[in-house]
Amino acid sequence: MKVTKQDMRWMNEPEKWKQKDDEIKITCPMEVDYWRNTLHGFVKDDAPFYWMYVDYNFEARLSMKGKYKYLYDQAGLMLRLDEENWIKLGICHYRDQLYVSCVFTRGNSDWSTHRLPKTKIEWFHVWAKRRGEVVECYYSLDNENWIRIRQGYFTDAPRLRVGMMCAAPESAGFKVTFTNFLIKGGVDDEDEESVEEDEDDDFNDRYAMKNPALSLLPPEEGGTLGRNWEEEGSYGEAEENEEEEVED
């Protein structure tokens, strides 16, 4: 389902933002972030977060584009239980280029990154899937071919806050646009089958799971962009066939 303005609430509402239909434009304030303890020893919990409640198993997708210029300028999807338990999945400016960024926080923050190609990236897309206590995190440059960056234990709490966030820990802020915030599921397991029958086919399981560490880098940077996408099928099918295809 597409999320409406009436579904959403603010945590740390920024001074400048506007929403038209499913497009949300935010001017991220200066020196705000979400982080807990790891390496740096500080806690930050003051960045804009535009969210709604989602229960039980669900999938969430979000697209974003921004003027990321300075160290740690970032935007993405957040899943949040409380101040000490949250996930943020998105794009981050780091070491003078853009990276996929995924932080699992359970008391302390655990950060994963993956370097993106140096070509111009306009829209960036993320997808999180919750199944019980486990969350899987994916990203895409074209909103069709998806690569998993993280899978991990999060929480067994039934209700989470899910939405979009942006942060500028070491800069004066930047402008970011979010769109296509979609939620699938979010109901008790007993009701999930009936809900899935009513869903459209917008959440086709199409992944690029072969050699995920290289697949979004172009050949000139040592990657395989454009040569290894799985056009059809699900992650499970790709995984089952991977050994046979490698032998060929």
Tab-separated table of C-alpha atoms in Angstrom:
chain	number	residue	atom	x	y	z
A	1	MET	CA	0.000	0.000	0.000
A	2	LYS	CA	1.050	3.583	-0.549
A	3	VAL	CA	1.302	5.556	2.660
A	4	THR	CA	-0.682	8.796	3.019
A	5	LYS	CA	0.153	11.935	4.952
A	6	GLN	CA	-2.534	11.070	7.482
A	7	ASP	CA	-0.615	7.905	8.412
A	8	MET	CA	2.600	9.740	9.275
A	9	ARG	CA	4.061	11.429	12.364
A	10	TRP	CA	7.260	13.327	13.071
A	11	MET	CA	10.123	12.703	15.431
A	12	ASN	CA	12.532	15.661	15.459
A	13	GLU	CA	10.474	17.580	12.905
A	14	PRO	CA	12.699	19.856	10.775
A	15	GLU	CA	11.933	23.524	10.265
A	16	LYS	CA	11.720	23.174	6.489
A	17	TRP	CA	9.772	20.370	4.841
A	18	LYS	CA	6.780	19.918	2.580
A	19	GLN	CA	4.714	17.067	1.213
A	20	LYS	CA	2.734	16.761	-1.995
A	21	ASP	CA	1.078	13.415	-2.636
A	22	ASP	CA	3.756	10.797	-1.923
A	23	GLU	CA	6.737	13.142	-2.398
A	24	ILE	CA	8.331	14.558	0.752
A	25	LYS	CA	11.025	17.236	0.542
A	26	ILE	CA	13.140	17.930	3.618
A	27	THR	CA	15.933	20.352	4.405
A	28	CYS	CA	17.999	18.320	6.830
A	29	PRO	CA	19.220	20.416	9.786
A	30	MET	CA	22.881	20.750	10.648
A	31	GLU	CA	24.797	18.353	12.899
A	32	VAL	CA	22.017	15.815	13.531
A	33	ASP	CA	22.341	12.034	13.470
A	34	TYR	CA	21.350	8.628	14.802
A	35	TRP	CA	24.260	6.779	16.429
A	36	ARG	CA	25.013	4.944	19.668
A	37	ASN	CA	28.429	4.612	21.275
A	38	THR	CA	30.466	2.489	18.852
A	39	LEU	CA	34.013	3.825	18.253
A	40	HIS	CA	33.086	7.466	18.843
A	41	GLY	CA	31.591	7.045	22.318
A	42	PHE	CA	28.635	9.404	21.880
A	43	VAL	CA	24.874	9.029	21.471
A	44	LYS	CA	22.941	11.015	18.848
A	45	ASP	CA	19.187	10.676	18.480
A	46	ASP	CA	18.131	14.026	17.056
A	47	ALA	CA	17.746	13.674	13.260
A	48	PRO	CA	14.426	14.049	11.376
A	49	PHE	CA	12.349	10.861	11.235
A	50	TYR	CA	8.956	10.793	9.469
A	51	TRP	CA	7.255	7.575	10.471
A	52	MET	CA	4.184	5.382	10.897
A	53	TYR	CA	3.409	2.336	13.034
A	54	VAL	CA	3.753	-1.068	11.347
A	55	ASP	CA	2.983	-4.375	13.071
A	56	TYR	CA	4.360	-7.907	12.722
A	57	ASN	CA	5.876	-9.088	9.434
A	58	PHE	CA	6.148	-6.523	6.663
A	59	GLU	CA	8.161	-5.170	3.759
A	60	ALA	CA	8.973	-1.486	3.305
A	61	ARG	CA	10.381	0.292	0.275
A	62	LEU	CA	11.549	3.857	-0.209
A	63	SER	CA	13.207	5.949	-2.933
A	64	MET	CA	15.323	9.046	-2.307
A	65	LYS	CA	17.583	11.597	-3.951
A	66	GLY	CA	19.618	14.278	-2.254
A	67	LYS	CA	22.464	16.739	-2.480
A	68	TYR	CA	24.927	14.717	-0.422
A	69	LYS	CA	28.148	16.697	-0.306
A	70	TYR	CA	29.870	16.454	3.059
A	71	LEU	CA	31.087	13.621	5.273
A	72	TYR	CA	28.223	11.445	6.559
A	73	ASP	CA	25.434	13.341	4.770
A	74	GLN	CA	22.840	10.564	4.563
A	75	ALA	CA	19.221	9.616	3.910
A	76	GLY	CA	17.299	6.393	4.173
A	77	LEU	CA	14.687	4.127	5.675
A	78	MET	CA	14.474	3.650	9.436
A	79	LEU	CA	12.918	0.851	11.489
A	80	ARG	CA	12.728	1.840	15.132
A	81	LEU	CA	11.622	0.249	18.388
A	82	ASP	CA	13.103	2.802	20.781
A	83	GLU	CA	16.210	4.927	21.352
A	84	GLU	CA	18.439	1.876	21.807
A	85	ASN	CA	16.984	-0.374	19.107
A	86	TRP	CA	16.746	0.770	15.490
A	87	ILE	CA	17.930	0.171	11.931
A	88	LYS	CA	18.745	2.738	9.259
A	89	LEU	CA	19.285	1.699	5.644
A	90	GLY	CA	20.192	4.168	2.934
A	91	ILE	CA	22.849	6.172	1.146
A	92	CYS	CA	25.734	8.047	2.761
A	93	HIS	CA	28.492	10.400	1.592
A	94	TYR	CA	31.732	8.938	2.919
A	95	ARG	CA	35.368	9.388	1.884
A	96	ASP	CA	34.397	11.715	-0.964
A	97	GLN	CA	31.936	9.365	-2.632
A	98	LEU	CA	28.607	7.609	-2.076
A	99	TYR	CA	28.150	4.363	-0.180
A	100	VAL	CA	25.266	2.106	0.706
A	101	SER	CA	24.948	2.422	4.470
A	102	CYS	CA	23.205	0.074	6.898
A	103	VAL	CA	23.309	0.435	10.688
A	104	PHE	CA	21.842	-2.140	13.078
A	105	THR	CA	21.638	-0.744	16.599
A	106	ARG	CA	20.845	-2.868	19.633
A	107	GLY	CA	22.395	-0.859	22.449
A	108	ASN	CA	25.427	-0.094	20.272
A	109	SER	CA	25.548	0.769	16.578
A	110	ASP	CA	26.900	-1.793	14.064
A	111	TRP	CA	27.645	-0.203	10.669
A	112	SER	CA	27.975	-1.873	7.249
A	113	THR	CA	28.892	-0.045	4.020
A	114	HIS	CA	29.409	-0.835	0.349
A	115	ARG	CA	30.953	1.532	-2.197
A	116	LEU	CA	28.654	2.609	-5.019
A	117	PRO	CA	29.833	3.257	-8.597
A	118	LYS	CA	31.269	6.682	-9.314
A	119	THR	CA	28.676	7.331	-11.997
A	120	LYS	CA	25.937	9.858	-11.256
A	121	ILE	CA	23.279	8.439	-8.957
A	122	GLU	CA	19.979	10.287	-8.997
A	123	TRP	CA	17.382	8.093	-7.316
A	124	PHE	CA	18.468	5.493	-4.762
A	125	HIS	CA	16.114	2.748	-3.583
A	126	VAL	CA	15.994	0.610	-0.435
A	127	TRP	CA	13.896	-2.343	0.665
A	128	ALA	CA	13.616	-3.857	4.157
A	129	LYS	CA	11.866	-7.160	4.896
A	130	ARG	CA	10.933	-8.173	8.424
A	131	ARG	CA	10.197	-11.803	9.276
A	132	GLY	CA	9.777	-12.280	12.998
A	133	GLU	CA	12.979	-11.240	14.738
A	134	VAL	CA	14.992	-10.987	11.507
A	135	VAL	CA	15.319	-8.034	9.112
A	136	GLU	CA	16.816	-8.273	5.612
A	137	CYS	CA	18.074	-5.100	3.919
A	138	TYR	CA	18.389	-4.537	0.153
A	139	TYR	CA	19.306	-1.664	-2.157
A	140	SER	CA	18.967	-0.859	-5.860
A	141	LEU	CA	19.951	1.781	-8.396
A	142	ASP	CA	17.067	1.074	-10.779
A	143	ASN	CA	14.245	-0.065	-8.451
A	144	GLU	CA	14.179	-3.445	-10.207
A	145	ASN	CA	17.419	-5.294	-9.477
A	146	TRP	CA	18.037	-5.694	-5.759
A	147	ILE	CA	21.139	-6.603	-3.779
A	148	ARG	CA	21.130	-7.676	-0.154
A	149	ILE	CA	23.576	-5.805	2.052
A	150	ARG	CA	22.533	-7.075	5.469
A	151	GLN	CA	20.564	-9.743	7.308
A	152	GLY	CA	20.376	-9.758	11.074
A	153	TYR	CA	18.513	-10.252	14.316
A	154	PHE	CA	16.616	-7.165	15.420
A	155	THR	CA	13.707	-7.610	17.867
A	156	ASP	CA	10.658	-9.745	18.555
A	157	ALA	CA	8.544	-6.718	19.510
A	158	PRO	CA	5.328	-6.774	17.442
A	159	ARG	CA	5.148	-3.050	16.640
A	160	LEU	CA	7.807	-0.815	15.063
A	161	ARG	CA	7.962	2.729	13.786
A	162	VAL	CA	8.917	2.721	10.105
A	163	GLY	CA	9.680	5.685	7.878
A	164	MET	CA	12.246	7.991	6.317
A	165	MET	CA	15.190	9.703	7.964
A	166	CYS	CA	18.012	12.043	7.031
A	167	ALA	CA	21.090	13.176	8.916
A	168	ALA	CA	24.003	15.585	8.542
A	169	PRO	CA	26.349	14.843	11.470
A	170	GLU	CA	29.237	17.025	10.279
A	171	SER	CA	27.695	19.541	7.896
A	172	ALA	CA	25.310	22.481	7.753
A	173	GLY	CA	22.613	20.250	6.269
A	174	PHE	CA	21.329	19.434	2.786
A	175	LYS	CA	18.133	18.954	0.798
A	176	VAL	CA	16.628	15.519	0.174
A	177	THR	CA	13.498	14.225	-1.550
A	178	PHE	CA	11.717	10.981	-0.647
A	179	THR	CA	9.047	9.189	-2.661
A	180	ASN	CA	7.482	5.758	-3.235
A	181	PHE	CA	7.208	4.916	0.460
A	182	LEU	CA	5.391	1.580	0.281
A	183	ILE	CA	4.377	-0.896	2.973
A	184	LYS	CA	3.365	-4.492	2.333
A	185	GLY	CA	1.980	-6.636	5.155
A	186	GLY	CA	2.116	-5.212	8.657
A	187	VAL	CA	-0.550	-7.557	10.033
A	188	ASP	CA	-0.694	-10.630	12.241
A	189	ASP	CA	0.564	-13.842	10.619
A	190	GLU	CA	-2.944	-15.313	10.816
A	191	ASP	CA	-4.264	-12.537	8.575
A	192	GLU	CA	-1.252	-12.260	6.275
A	193	GLU	CA	-2.446	-14.744	3.636
A	194	SER	CA	-5.698	-12.882	3.026
A	195	VAL	CA	-3.904	-9.549	2.787
A	196	GLU	CA	-1.395	-10.872	0.244
A	197	GLU	CA	-4.245	-11.862	-2.061
A	198	ASP	CA	-5.276	-8.213	-2.258
A	199	GLU	CA	-1.785	-6.847	-2.884
A	200	ASP	CA	-0.686	-5.896	-6.385
A	201	ASP	CA	2.442	-7.263	-8.015
A	202	ASP	CA	4.603	-4.232	-7.241
A	203	PHE	CA	6.785	-6.267	-4.891
A	204	ASN	CA	8.139	-8.842	-7.321
A	205	ASP	CA	11.055	-10.736	-5.788
A	206	ARG	CA	13.737	-9.881	-8.325
A	207	TYR	CA	17.272	-9.837	-6.954
A	208	ALA	CA	20.794	-9.515	-8.231
A	209	MET	CA	22.410	-11.896	-5.808
A	210	LYS	CA	25.409	-13.142	-7.784
A	211	ASN	CA	28.612	-11.660	-6.415
A	212	PRO	CA	26.783	-8.876	-4.558
A	213	ALA	CA	30.009	-7.205	-3.468
A	214	LEU	CA	30.809	-6.289	-7.074
A	215	SER	CA	27.538	-6.152	-8.929
A	216	LEU	CA	26.932	-2.406	-8.694
A	217	LEU	CA	30.458	-1.451	-9.762
A	218	PRO	CA	31.097	-0.936	-13.489
A	219	PRO	CA	33.768	-3.044	-15.239
A	220	GLU	CA	36.273	-0.186	-15.265
A	221	GLU	CA	36.171	-0.216	-11.457
A	222	GLY	CA	36.596	-3.974	-11.232
A	223	GLY	CA	32.904	-4.814	-11.007
A	224	THR	CA	30.313	-6.503	-13.161
A	225	LEU	CA	27.534	-3.939	-13.519
A	226	GLY	CA	25.286	-4.865	-16.439
A	227	ARG	CA	26.536	-8.442	-16.695
A	228	ASN	CA	25.188	-10.312	-13.692
A	229	TRP	CA	21.595	-9.298	-13.031
A	230	GLU	CA	19.049	-11.994	-12.269
A	231	GLU	CA	16.178	-10.887	-14.502
A	232	GLU	CA	13.634	-13.346	-13.190
A	233	GLY	CA	12.899	-15.444	-10.137
A	234	SER	CA	13.334	-15.008	-6.414
A	235	TYR	CA	16.345	-14.954	-4.130
A	236	GLY	CA	15.734	-18.585	-3.233
A	237	GLU	CA	15.786	-19.673	-6.872
A	238	ALA	CA	18.959	-17.730	-7.565
A	239	GLU	CA	20.642	-19.284	-4.533
A	240	GLU	CA	19.652	-22.822	-5.516
A	241	ASN	CA	20.970	-22.410	-9.065
A	242	GLU	CA	24.142	-20.530	-8.195
A	243	GLU	CA	26.422	-23.561	-7.843
A	244	GLU	CA	25.292	-25.061	-11.155
A	245	GLU	CA	25.726	-21.769	-13.000
A	246	VAL	CA	29.219	-21.279	-11.583
A	247	GLU	CA	30.260	-24.706	-12.820
A	248	ASP	CA	29.107	-23.812	-16.338
